[in-house]
Amino acid sequence: MLRLAMLGSVLIFVFVLLAYVLRRHGDAEWDNVTLPRIFWLSTAVILLSSISLHSAKTAFRKEHFLNYRIMLGLTLALGVTFVVLQMIGWNEMLHRGISMQESPAGAFIYMISGLHVLHILGGLFFLTRSFWEALRNHKYLDAYVYSVNPPNQLKLNLMTLYWHFVDILWILLFAFMVYNHRR
C-alpha cells in the first residue's frame, strides 16, 4: 500500500511539473524567480535527516537502543527544521513581492514546495510516534522485546522507506526548480 501511495505522489508531482513546463513555454510574460537561498540549506538538512534515519535503523537492528533513540530524535528535529526553513523561504519570497496571484513562476514554487511539505508532515507524524515509542521503551529489555516484534520492525522499515522517498523526491524537485529558474 505504501508503494502505491508513493506512486500516486509521484504522479501528482509529475502532473504539477508538466503543468509548469507547459505554462512556462506558453506564457510570453513568464517571470523567472530566484529561489530563496535558504532552500539550499533546507536541502542539506533533509539529506542529513536521511543519513540520521539510516543510522537509527542500523542502531535498531544492532540493538544499540540509545543510539537508535538519539538518531531518531535527530531525524525528527531535522525534519521539523526542514519545514521551518521552507516557511522562512516562503516568507522571503513574500518580502520580495513574489505572490501566488501575481507570479506564475512563484505560484509553482509555492505549490511544489508546499505539496512536498505536506508529505514531510505525514512522515513527521510517524517519526513522532516512533520516537515516542522509543522513549517509552527506554529500558533495555523493553526495547529488545519491542525490537524483535515483527510488526515493529515492519513499521520502522516502512517509515524509513517513506522518509527516504520524500528526501529523494525533494532533491529531484529542488534540482528541477534550480534548473528551470536559472534559465
JSON list of N, CA and C in Angstrom, two decimals, residues 26-105:
[
{"chain": "A", "resi": 26, "resn": "GLY", "atom": "N", "xyz": [4.35, 28.44, -22.66]},
{"chain": "A", "resi": 26, "resn": "GLY", "atom": "CA", "xyz": [3.20, 29.05, -23.31]},
{"chain": "A", "resi": 26, "resn": "GLY", "atom": "C", "xyz": [2.91, 30.46, -22.86]},
{"chain": "A", "resi": 27, "resn": "ASP", "atom": "N", "xyz": [3.70, 30.98, -21.93]},
{"chain": "A", "resi": 27, "resn": "ASP", "atom": "CA", "xyz": [3.45, 32.31, -21.36]},
{"chain": "A", "resi": 27, "resn": "ASP", "atom": "C", "xyz": [4.59, 33.25, -21.76]},
{"chain": "A", "resi": 28, "resn": "ALA", "atom": "N", "xyz": [4.28, 34.22, -22.63]},
{"chain": "A", "resi": 28, "resn": "ALA", "atom": "CA", "xyz": [5.30, 35.17, -23.10]},
{"chain": "A", "resi": 28, "resn": "ALA", "atom": "C", "xyz": [5.78, 36.08, -21.98]},
{"chain": "A", "resi": 29, "resn": "GLU", "atom": "N", "xyz": [4.97, 36.25, -20.94]},
{"chain": "A", "resi": 29, "resn": "GLU", "atom": "CA", "xyz": [5.34, 37.16, -19.85]},
{"chain": "A", "resi": 29, "resn": "GLU", "atom": "C", "xyz": [5.83, 36.40, -18.62]},
{"chain": "A", "resi": 30, "resn": "TRP", "atom": "N", "xyz": [6.35, 35.21, -18.82]},
{"chain": "A", "resi": 30, "resn": "TRP", "atom": "CA", "xyz": [6.83, 34.39, -17.71]},
{"chain": "A", "resi": 30, "resn": "TRP", "atom": "C", "xyz": [7.97, 35.12, -17.00]},
{"chain": "A", "resi": 31, "resn": "ASP", "atom": "N", "xyz": [7.90, 35.17, -15.70]},
{"chain": "A", "resi": 31, "resn": "ASP", "atom": "CA", "xyz": [8.94, 35.82, -14.91]},
{"chain": "A", "resi": 31, "resn": "ASP", "atom": "C", "xyz": [9.72, 34.78, -14.12]},
{"chain": "A", "resi": 32, "resn": "ASN", "atom": "N", "xyz": [10.99, 34.62, -14.45]},
{"chain": "A", "resi": 32, "resn": "ASN", "atom": "CA", "xyz": [11.81, 33.70, -13.68]},
{"chain": "A", "resi": 32, "resn": "ASN", "atom": "C", "xyz": [11.99, 34.24, -12.28]},
{"chain": "A", "resi": 33, "resn": "VAL", "atom": "N", "xyz": [11.89, 33.39, -11.32]},
{"chain": "A", "resi": 33, "resn": "VAL", "atom": "CA", "xyz": [12.00, 33.77, -9.91]},
{"chain": "A", "resi": 33, "resn": "VAL", "atom": "C", "xyz": [13.22, 33.06, -9.34]},
{"chain": "A", "resi": 34, "resn": "THR", "atom": "N", "xyz": [14.03, 33.81, -8.63]},
{"chain": "A", "resi": 34, "resn": "THR", "atom": "CA", "xyz": [15.18, 33.21, -7.95]},
{"chain": "A", "resi": 34, "resn": "THR", "atom": "C", "xyz": [14.68, 32.50, -6.70]},
{"chain": "A", "resi": 35, "resn": "LEU", "atom": "N", "xyz": [15.10, 31.27, -6.54]},
{"chain": "A", "resi": 35, "resn": "LEU", "atom": "CA", "xyz": [14.70, 30.51, -5.35]},
{"chain": "A", "resi": 35, "resn": "LEU", "atom": "C", "xyz": [15.34, 31.12, -4.11]},
{"chain": "A", "resi": 36, "resn": "PRO", "atom": "N", "xyz": [14.64, 31.05, -3.01]},
{"chain": "A", "resi": 36, "resn": "PRO", "atom": "CA", "xyz": [15.25, 31.54, -1.76]},
{"chain": "A", "resi": 36, "resn": "PRO", "atom": "C", "xyz": [16.52, 30.74, -1.46]},
{"chain": "A", "resi": 37, "resn": "ARG", "atom": "N", "xyz": [17.55, 31.43, -1.02]},
{"chain": "A", "resi": 37, "resn": "ARG", "atom": "CA", "xyz": [18.82, 30.74, -0.71]},
{"chain": "A", "resi": 37, "resn": "ARG", "atom": "C", "xyz": [18.65, 29.71, 0.40]},
{"chain": "A", "resi": 38, "resn": "ILE", "atom": "N", "xyz": [17.70, 29.97, 1.27]},
{"chain": "A", "resi": 38, "resn": "ILE", "atom": "CA", "xyz": [17.51, 29.07, 2.40]},
{"chain": "A", "resi": 38, "resn": "ILE", "atom": "C", "xyz": [17.03, 27.69, 1.93]},
{"chain": "A", "resi": 39, "resn": "PHE", "atom": "N", "xyz": [16.50, 27.59, 0.71]},
{"chain": "A", "resi": 39, "resn": "PHE", "atom": "CA", "xyz": [16.12, 26.28, 0.17]},
{"chain": "A", "resi": 39, "resn": "PHE", "atom": "C", "xyz": [17.35, 25.38, 0.01]},
{"chain": "A", "resi": 40, "resn": "TRP", "atom": "N", "xyz": [18.52, 25.99, -0.23]},
{"chain": "A", "resi": 40, "resn": "TRP", "atom": "CA", "xyz": [19.75, 25.20, -0.31]},
{"chain": "A", "resi": 40, "resn": "TRP", "atom": "C", "xyz": [20.05, 24.58, 1.06]},
{"chain": "A", "resi": 41, "resn": "LEU", "atom": "N", "xyz": [19.89, 25.38, 2.10]},
{"chain": "A", "resi": 41, "resn": "LEU", "atom": "CA", "xyz": [20.12, 24.88, 3.45]},
{"chain": "A", "resi": 41, "resn": "LEU", "atom": "C", "xyz": [19.09, 23.80, 3.81]},
{"chain": "A", "resi": 42, "resn": "SER", "atom": "N", "xyz": [17.84, 24.02, 3.44]},
{"chain": "A", "resi": 42, "resn": "SER", "atom": "CA", "xyz": [16.81, 23.02, 3.75]},
{"chain": "A", "resi": 42, "resn": "SER", "atom": "C", "xyz": [17.10, 21.71, 3.02]},
{"chain": "A", "resi": 43, "resn": "THR", "atom": "N", "xyz": [17.69, 21.81, 1.84]},
{"chain": "A", "resi": 43, "resn": "THR", "atom": "CA", "xyz": [18.06, 20.60, 1.09]},
{"chain": "A", "resi": 43, "resn": "THR", "atom": "C", "xyz": [19.15, 19.83, 1.83]},
{"chain": "A", "resi": 44, "resn": "ALA", "atom": "N", "xyz": [20.14, 20.55, 2.35]},
{"chain": "A", "resi": 44, "resn": "ALA", "atom": "CA", "xyz": [21.19, 19.89, 3.13]},
{"chain": "A", "resi": 44, "resn": "ALA", "atom": "C", "xyz": [20.60, 19.25, 4.39]},
{"chain": "A", "resi": 45, "resn": "VAL", "atom": "N", "xyz": [19.66, 19.94, 5.02]},
{"chain": "A", "resi": 45, "resn": "VAL", "atom": "CA", "xyz": [19.03, 19.43, 6.24]},
{"chain": "A", "resi": 45, "resn": "VAL", "atom": "C", "xyz": [18.27, 18.14, 5.95]},
{"chain": "A", "resi": 46, "resn": "ILE", "atom": "N", "xyz": [17.54, 18.11, 4.84]},
{"chain": "A", "resi": 46, "resn": "ILE", "atom": "CA", "xyz": [16.77, 16.90, 4.53]},
{"chain": "A", "resi": 46, "resn": "ILE", "atom": "C", "xyz": [17.69, 15.73, 4.19]},
{"chain": "A", "resi": 47, "resn": "LEU", "atom": "N", "xyz": [18.83, 16.03, 3.56]},
{"chain": "A", "resi": 47, "resn": "LEU", "atom": "CA", "xyz": [19.82, 14.97, 3.30]},
{"chain": "A", "resi": 47, "resn": "LEU", "atom": "C", "xyz": [20.39, 14.42, 4.61]},
{"chain": "A", "resi": 48, "resn": "LEU", "atom": "N", "xyz": [20.70, 15.32, 5.53]},
{"chain": "A", "resi": 48, "resn": "LEU", "atom": "CA", "xyz": [21.20, 14.88, 6.83]},
{"chain": "A", "resi": 48, "resn": "LEU", "atom": "C", "xyz": [20.16, 14.03, 7.57]},
{"chain": "A", "resi": 49, "resn": "SER", "atom": "N", "xyz": [18.89, 14.38, 7.40]},
{"chain": "A", "resi": 49, "resn": "SER", "atom": "CA", "xyz": [17.84, 13.60, 8.07]},
{"chain": "A", "resi": 49, "resn": "SER", "atom": "C", "xyz": [17.77, 12.18, 7.52]},
{"chain": "A", "resi": 50, "resn": "SER", "atom": "N", "xyz": [18.04, 12.03, 6.26]},
{"chain": "A", "resi": 50, "resn": "SER", "atom": "CA", "xyz": [18.05, 10.69, 5.67]},
{"chain": "A", "resi": 50, "resn": "SER", "atom": "C", "xyz": [19.21, 9.87, 6.24]},
{"chain": "A", "resi": 51, "resn": "ILE", "atom": "N", "xyz": [20.35, 10.52, 6.39]},
{"chain": "A", "resi": 51, "resn": "ILE", "atom": "CA", "xyz": [21.52, 9.84, 6.96]},
{"chain": "A", "resi": 51, "resn": "ILE", "atom": "C", "xyz": [21.25, 9.46, 8.42]},
{"chain": "A", "resi": 52, "resn": "SER", "atom": "N", "xyz": [20.65, 10.38, 9.18]},
{"chain": "A", "resi": 52, "resn": "SER", "atom": "CA", "xyz": [20.39, 10.08, 10.60]},
{"chain": "A", "resi": 52, "resn": "SER", "atom": "C", "xyz": [19.35, 8.97, 10.75]},
{"chain": "A", "resi": 53, "resn": "LEU", "atom": "N", "xyz": [18.35, 8.93, 9.87]},
{"chain": "A", "resi": 53, "resn": "LEU", "atom": "CA", "xyz": [17.37, 7.86, 9.96]},
{"chain": "A", "resi": 53, "resn": "LEU", "atom": "C", "xyz": [17.99, 6.51, 9.59]},
{"chain": "A", "resi": 54, "resn": "HIS", "atom": "N", "xyz": [18.87, 6.52, 8.61]},
{"chain": "A", "resi": 54, "resn": "HIS", "atom": "CA", "xyz": [19.59, 5.29, 8.26]},
{"chain": "A", "resi": 54, "resn": "HIS", "atom": "C", "xyz": [20.41, 4.81, 9.46]},
{"chain": "A", "resi": 55, "resn": "SER", "atom": "N", "xyz": [21.06, 5.75, 10.14]},
{"chain": "A", "resi": 55, "resn": "SER", "atom": "CA", "xyz": [21.84, 5.40, 11.34]},
{"chain": "A", "resi": 55, "resn": "SER", "atom": "C", "xyz": [20.93, 4.86, 12.44]},
{"chain": "A", "resi": 56, "resn": "ALA", "atom": "N", "xyz": [19.74, 5.46, 12.58]},
{"chain": "A", "resi": 56, "resn": "ALA", "atom": "CA", "xyz": [18.79, 4.98, 13.58]},
{"chain": "A", "resi": 56, "resn": "ALA", "atom": "C", "xyz": [18.37, 3.55, 13.28]},
{"chain": "A", "resi": 57, "resn": "LYS", "atom": "N", "xyz": [18.08, 3.29, 12.03]},
{"chain": "A", "resi": 57, "resn": "LYS", "atom": "CA", "xyz": [17.64, 1.94, 11.64]},
{"chain": "A", "resi": 57, "resn": "LYS", "atom": "C", "xyz": [18.76, 0.92, 11.88]},
{"chain": "A", "resi": 58, "resn": "THR", "atom": "N", "xyz": [19.99, 1.29, 11.56]},
{"chain": "A", "resi": 58, "resn": "THR", "atom": "CA", "xyz": [21.13, 0.41, 11.80]},
{"chain": "A", "resi": 58, "resn": "THR", "atom": "C", "xyz": [21.30, 0.14, 13.29]},
{"chain": "A", "resi": 59, "resn": "ALA", "atom": "N", "xyz": [21.18, 1.18, 14.10]},
{"chain": "A", "resi": 59, "resn": "ALA", "atom": "CA", "xyz": [21.30, 1.02, 15.56]},
{"chain": "A", "resi": 59, "resn": "ALA", "atom": "C", "xyz": [20.19, 0.12, 16.10]},
{"chain": "A", "resi": 60, "resn": "PHE", "atom": "N", "xyz": [18.99, 0.27, 15.57]},
{"chain": "A", "resi": 60, "resn": "PHE", "atom": "CA", "xyz": [17.85, -0.56, 15.97]},
{"chain": "A", "resi": 60, "resn": "PHE", "atom": "C", "xyz": [18.15, -2.04, 15.71]},
{"chain": "A", "resi": 61, "resn": "ARG", "atom": "N", "xyz": [18.66, -2.32, 14.50]},
{"chain": "A", "resi": 61, "resn": "ARG", "atom": "CA", "xyz": [18.96, -3.72, 14.14]},
{"chain": "A", "resi": 61, "resn": "ARG", "atom": "C", "xyz": [20.08, -4.29, 15.00]},
{"chain": "A", "resi": 62, "resn": "LYS", "atom": "N", "xyz": [21.05, -3.44, 15.39]},
{"chain": "A", "resi": 62, "resn": "LYS", "atom": "CA", "xyz": [22.19, -3.91, 16.19]},
{"chain": "A", "resi": 62, "resn": "LYS", "atom": "C", "xyz": [21.92, -3.85, 17.69]},
{"chain": "A", "resi": 63, "resn": "GLU", "atom": "N", "xyz": [20.68, -3.51, 18.05]},
{"chain": "A", "resi": 63, "resn": "GLU", "atom": "CA", "xyz": [20.25, -3.43, 19.44]},
{"chain": "A", "resi": 63, "resn": "GLU", "atom": "C", "xyz": [21.02, -2.36, 20.22]},
{"chain": "A", "resi": 64, "resn": "HIS", "atom": "N", "xyz": [21.42, -1.30, 19.56]},
{"chain": "A", "resi": 64, "resn": "HIS", "atom": "CA", "xyz": [22.03, -0.13, 20.20]},
{"chain": "A", "resi": 64, "resn": "HIS", "atom": "C", "xyz": [20.92, 0.89, 20.40]},
{"chain": "A", "resi": 65, "resn": "PHE", "atom": "N", "xyz": [20.10, 0.64, 21.41]},
{"chain": "A", "resi": 65, "resn": "PHE", "atom": "CA", "xyz": [18.84, 1.37, 21.54]},
{"chain": "A", "resi": 65, "resn": "PHE", "atom": "C", "xyz": [19.02, 2.83, 21.93]},
{"chain": "A", "resi": 66, "resn": "LEU", "atom": "N", "xyz": [20.07, 3.15, 22.67]},
{"chain": "A", "resi": 66, "resn": "LEU", "atom": "CA", "xyz": [20.31, 4.56, 22.98]},
{"chain": "A", "resi": 66, "resn": "LEU", "atom": "C", "xyz": [20.64, 5.33, 21.70]},
{"chain": "A", "resi": 67, "resn": "ASN", "atom": "N", "xyz": [21.51, 4.75, 20.87]},
{"chain": "A", "resi": 67, "resn": "ASN", "atom": "CA", "xyz": [21.83, 5.38, 19.57]},
{"chain": "A", "resi": 67, "resn": "ASN", "atom": "C", "xyz": [20.58, 5.49, 18.70]},
{"chain": "A", "resi": 68, "resn": "TYR", "atom": "N", "xyz": [19.75, 4.46, 18.75]},
{"chain": "A", "resi": 68, "resn": "TYR", "atom": "CA", "xyz": [18.51, 4.49, 17.99]},
{"chain": "A", "resi": 68, "resn": "TYR", "atom": "C", "xyz": [17.65, 5.68, 18.40]},
{"chain": "A", "resi": 69, "resn": "ARG", "atom": "N", "xyz": [17.47, 5.85, 19.71]},
{"chain": "A", "resi": 69, "resn": "ARG", "atom": "CA", "xyz": [16.66, 6.97, 20.20]},
{"chain": "A", "resi": 69, "resn": "ARG", "atom": "C", "xyz": [17.28, 8.31, 19.81]},
{"chain": "A", "resi": 70, "resn": "ILE", "atom": "N", "xyz": [18.58, 8.44, 19.95]},
{"chain": "A", "resi": 70, "resn": "ILE", "atom": "CA", "xyz": [19.26, 9.69, 19.61]},
{"chain": "A", "resi": 70, "resn": "ILE", "atom": "C", "xyz": [19.11, 10.00, 18.13]},
{"chain": "A", "resi": 71, "resn": "MET", "atom": "N", "xyz": [19.37, 9.03, 17.28]},
{"chain": "A", "resi": 71, "resn": "MET", "atom": "CA", "xyz": [19.30, 9.26, 15.83]},
{"chain": "A", "resi": 71, "resn": "MET", "atom": "C", "xyz": [17.86, 9.48, 15.36]},
{"chain": "A", "resi": 72, "resn": "LEU", "atom": "N", "xyz": [16.92, 8.79, 15.98]},
{"chain": "A", "resi": 72, "resn": "LEU", "atom": "CA", "xyz": [15.52, 9.01, 15.64]},
{"chain": "A", "resi": 72, "resn": "LEU", "atom": "C", "xyz": [15.08, 10.42, 16.06]},
{"chain": "A", "resi": 73, "resn": "GLY", "atom": "N", "xyz": [15.51, 10.84, 17.24]},
{"chain": "A", "resi": 73, "resn": "GLY", "atom": "CA", "xyz": [15.21, 12.20, 17.70]},
{"chain": "A", "resi": 73, "resn": "GLY", "atom": "C", "xyz": [15.87, 13.24, 16.80]},
{"chain": "A", "resi": 74, "resn": "LEU", "atom": "N", "xyz": [17.09, 12.97, 16.36]},
{"chain": "A", "resi": 74, "resn": "LEU", "atom": "CA", "xyz": [17.78, 13.88, 15.45]},
{"chain": "A", "resi": 74, "resn": "LEU", "atom": "C", "xyz": [17.05, 13.97, 14.11]},
{"chain": "A", "resi": 75, "resn": "THR", "atom": "N", "xyz": [16.60, 12.84, 13.61]},
{"chain": "A", "resi": 75, "resn": "THR", "atom": "CA", "xyz": [15.85, 12.83, 12.36]},
{"chain": "A", "resi": 75, "resn": "THR", "atom": "C", "xyz": [14.57, 13.65, 12.49]},
{"chain": "A", "resi": 76, "resn": "LEU", "atom": "N", "xyz": [13.89, 13.48, 13.59]},
{"chain": "A", "resi": 76, "resn": "LEU", "atom": "CA", "xyz": [12.67, 14.25, 13.84]},
{"chain": "A", "resi": 76, "resn": "LEU", "atom": "C", "xyz": [12.98, 15.75, 13.89]},
{"chain": "A", "resi": 77, "resn": "ALA", "atom": "N", "xyz": [14.03, 16.12, 14.61]},
{"chain": "A", "resi": 77, "resn": "ALA", "atom": "CA", "xyz": [14.42, 17.53, 14.70]},
{"chain": "A", "resi": 77, "resn": "ALA", "atom": "C", "xyz": [14.80, 18.09, 13.33]},
{"chain": "A", "resi": 78, "resn": "LEU", "atom": "N", "xyz": [15.51, 17.32, 12.54]},
{"chain": "A", "resi": 78, "resn": "LEU", "atom": "CA", "xyz": [15.90, 17.77, 11.20]},
{"chain": "A", "resi": 78, "resn": "LEU", "atom": "C", "xyz": [14.69, 17.91, 10.29]},
{"chain": "A", "resi": 79, "resn": "GLY", "atom": "N", "xyz": [13.72, 17.01, 10.43]},
{"chain": "A", "resi": 79, "resn": "GLY", "atom": "CA", "xyz": [12.50, 17.11, 9.64]},
{"chain": "A", "resi": 79, "resn": "GLY", "atom": "C", "xyz": [11.72, 18.37, 9.98]},
{"chain": "A", "resi": 80, "resn": "VAL", "atom": "N", "xyz": [11.61, 18.68, 11.26]},
{"chain": "A", "resi": 80, "resn": "VAL", "atom": "CA", "xyz": [10.93, 19.91, 11.68]},
{"chain": "A", "resi": 80, "resn": "VAL", "atom": "C", "xyz": [11.72, 21.12, 11.18]},
{"chain": "A", "resi": 81, "resn": "THR", "atom": "N", "xyz": [13.03, 21.05, 11.27]},
{"chain": "A", "resi": 81, "resn": "THR", "atom": "CA", "xyz": [13.87, 22.15, 10.78]},
{"chain": "A", "resi": 81, "resn": "THR", "atom": "C", "xyz": [13.65, 22.38, 9.29]},
{"chain": "A", "resi": 82, "resn": "PHE", "atom": "N", "xyz": [13.53, 21.31, 8.53]},
{"chain": "A", "resi": 82, "resn": "PHE", "atom": "CA", "xyz": [13.26, 21.44, 7.09]},
{"chain": "A", "resi": 82, "resn": "PHE", "atom": "C", "xyz": [11.98, 22.23, 6.86]},
{"chain": "A", "resi": 83, "resn": "VAL", "atom": "N", "xyz": [10.93, 21.88, 7.58]},
{"chain": "A", "resi": 83, "resn": "VAL", "atom": "CA", "xyz": [9.64, 22.57, 7.41]},
{"chain": "A", "resi": 83, "resn": "VAL", "atom": "C", "xyz": [9.78, 24.05, 7.77]},
{"chain": "A", "resi": 84, "resn": "VAL", "atom": "N", "xyz": [10.45, 24.33, 8.87]},
{"chain": "A", "resi": 84, "resn": "VAL", "atom": "CA", "xyz": [10.65, 25.72, 9.29]},
{"chain": "A", "resi": 84, "resn": "VAL", "atom": "C", "xyz": [11.45, 26.49, 8.24]},
{"chain": "A", "resi": 85, "resn": "LEU", "atom": "N", "xyz": [12.49, 25.88, 7.70]},
{"chain": "A", "resi": 85, "resn": "LEU", "atom": "CA", "xyz": [13.29, 26.54, 6.66]},
{"chain": "A", "resi": 85, "resn": "LEU", "atom": "C", "xyz": [12.48, 26.81, 5.40]},
{"chain": "A", "resi": 86, "resn": "GLN", "atom": "N", "xyz": [11.60, 25.89, 5.05]},
{"chain": "A", "resi": 86, "resn": "GLN", "atom": "CA", "xyz": [10.73, 26.11, 3.90]},
{"chain": "A", "resi": 86, "resn": "GLN", "atom": "C", "xyz": [9.82, 27.32, 4.16]},
{"chain": "A", "resi": 87, "resn": "MET", "atom": "N", "xyz": [9.28, 27.40, 5.36]},
{"chain": "A", "resi": 87, "resn": "MET", "atom": "CA", "xyz": [8.41, 28.52, 5.69]},
{"chain": "A", "resi": 87, "resn": "MET", "atom": "C", "xyz": [9.19, 29.84, 5.67]},
{"chain": "A", "resi": 88, "resn": "ILE", "atom": "N", "xyz": [10.42, 29.83, 6.12]},
{"chain": "A", "resi": 88, "resn": "ILE", "atom": "CA", "xyz": [11.26, 31.03, 6.05]},
{"chain": "A", "resi": 88, "resn": "ILE", "atom": "C", "xyz": [11.49, 31.40, 4.59]},
{"chain": "A", "resi": 89, "resn": "GLY", "atom": "N", "xyz": [11.71, 30.40, 3.73]},
{"chain": "A", "resi": 89, "resn": "GLY", "atom": "CA", "xyz": [11.87, 30.65, 2.30]},
{"chain": "A", "resi": 89, "resn": "GLY", "atom": "C", "xyz": [10.63, 31.27, 1.69]},
{"chain": "A", "resi": 90, "resn": "TRP", "atom": "N", "xyz": [9.45, 30.77, 2.06]},
{"chain": "A", "resi": 90, "resn": "TRP", "atom": "CA", "xyz": [8.21, 31.35, 1.54]},
{"chain": "A", "resi": 90, "resn": "TRP", "atom": "C", "xyz": [8.07, 32.79, 2.01]},
{"chain": "A", "resi": 91, "resn": "ASN", "atom": "N", "xyz": [8.41, 33.04, 3.26]},
{"chain": "A", "resi": 91, "resn": "ASN", "atom": "CA", "xyz": [8.34, 34.40, 3.79]},
{"chain": "A", "resi": 91, "resn": "ASN", "atom": "C", "xyz": [9.30, 35.33, 3.04]},
{"chain": "A", "resi": 92, "resn": "GLU", "atom": "N", "xyz": [10.48, 34.82, 2.74]},
{"chain": "A", "resi": 92, "resn": "GLU", "atom": "CA", "xyz": [11.45, 35.61, 1.96]},
{"chain": "A", "resi": 92, "resn": "GLU", "atom": "C", "xyz": [10.87, 35.96, 0.59]},
{"chain": "A", "resi": 93, "resn": "MET", "atom": "N", "xyz": [10.23, 35.00, -0.04]},
{"chain": "A", "resi": 93, "resn": "MET", "atom": "CA", "xyz": [9.61, 35.26, -1.34]},
{"chain": "A", "resi": 93, "resn": "MET", "atom": "C", "xyz": [8.53, 36.32, -1.23]},
{"chain": "A", "resi": 94, "resn": "LEU", "atom": "N", "xyz": [7.72, 36.24, -0.19]},
{"chain": "A", "resi": 94, "resn": "LEU", "atom": "CA", "xyz": [6.66, 37.24, 0.00]},
{"chain": "A", "resi": 94, "resn": "LEU", "atom": "C", "xyz": [7.26, 38.64, 0.20]},
{"chain": "A", "resi": 95, "resn": "HIS", "atom": "N", "xyz": [8.36, 38.72, 0.96]},
{"chain": "A", "resi": 95, "resn": "HIS", "atom": "CA", "xyz": [9.01, 40.01, 1.17]},
{"chain": "A", "resi": 95, "resn": "HIS", "atom": "C", "xyz": [9.63, 40.56, -0.12]},
{"chain": "A", "resi": 96, "resn": "ARG", "atom": "N", "xyz": [9.96, 39.70, -1.04]},
{"chain": "A", "resi": 96, "resn": "ARG", "atom": "CA", "xyz": [10.48, 40.14, -2.35]},
{"chain": "A", "resi": 96, "resn": "ARG", "atom": "C", "xyz": [9.34, 40.48, -3.31]},
{"chain": "A", "resi": 97, "resn": "GLY", "atom": "N", "xyz": [8.10, 40.33, -2.85]},
{"chain": "A", "resi": 97, "resn": "GLY", "atom": "CA", "xyz": [6.95, 40.67, -3.68]},
{"chain": "A", "resi": 97, "resn": "GLY", "atom": "C", "xyz": [6.49, 39.55, -4.60]},
{"chain": "A", "resi": 98, "resn": "ILE", "atom": "N", "xyz": [6.93, 38.33, -4.31]},
{"chain": "A", "resi": 98, "resn": "ILE", "atom": "CA", "xyz": [6.55, 37.18, -5.14]},
{"chain": "A", "resi": 98, "resn": "ILE", "atom": "C", "xyz": [5.35, 36.52, -4.48]},
{"chain": "A", "resi": 99, "resn": "SER", "atom": "N", "xyz": [4.19, 36.71, -5.08]},
{"chain": "A", "resi": 99, "resn": "SER", "atom": "CA", "xyz": [2.97, 36.12, -4.54]},
{"chain": "A", "resi": 99, "resn": "SER", "atom": "C", "xyz": [2.41, 35.11, -5.53]},
{"chain": "A", "resi": 100, "resn": "MET", "atom": "N", "xyz": [1.50, 34.31, -5.05]},
{"chain": "A", "resi": 100, "resn": "MET", "atom": "CA", "xyz": [0.88, 33.30, -5.92]},
{"chain": "A", "resi": 100, "resn": "MET", "atom": "C", "xyz": [-0.03, 33.96, -6.95]},
{"chain": "A", "resi": 101, "resn": "GLN", "atom": "N", "xyz": [-0.60, 35.10, -6.62]},
{"chain": "A", "resi": 101, "resn": "GLN", "atom": "CA", "xyz": [-1.54, 35.75, -7.52]},
{"chain": "A", "resi": 101, "resn": "GLN", "atom": "C", "xyz": [-0.84, 36.49, -8.66]},
{"chain": "A", "resi": 102, "resn": "GLU", "atom": "N", "xyz": [0.33, 37.03, -8.40]},
{"chain": "A", "resi": 102, "resn": "GLU", "atom": "CA", "xyz": [0.98, 37.90, -9.39]},
{"chain": "A", "resi": 102, "resn": "GLU", "atom": "C", "xyz": [2.14, 37.26, -10.12]},
{"chain": "A", "resi": 103, "resn": "SER", "atom": "N", "xyz": [2.59, 36.11, -9.69]},
{"chain": "A", "resi": 103, "resn": "SER", "atom": "CA", "xyz": [3.75, 35.48, -10.31]},
{"chain": "A", "resi": 103, "resn": "SER", "atom": "C", "xyz": [3.47, 34.00, -10.56]},
{"chain": "A", "resi": 104, "resn": "PRO", "atom": "N", "xyz": [3.24, 33.63, -11.82]},
{"chain": "A", "resi": 104, "resn": "PRO", "atom": "CA", "xyz": [3.02, 32.20, -12.11]},
{"chain": "A", "resi": 104, "resn": "PRO", "atom": "C", "xyz": [4.22, 31.34, -11.68]},
{"chain": "A", "resi": 105, "resn": "ALA", "atom": "N", "xyz": [5.43, 31.82, -11.92]},
{"chain": "A", "resi": 105, "resn": "ALA", "atom": "CA", "xyz": [6.61, 31.05, -11.51]},
{"chain": "A", "resi": 105, "resn": "ALA", "atom": "C", "xyz": [6.64, 30.91, -9.99]}
]
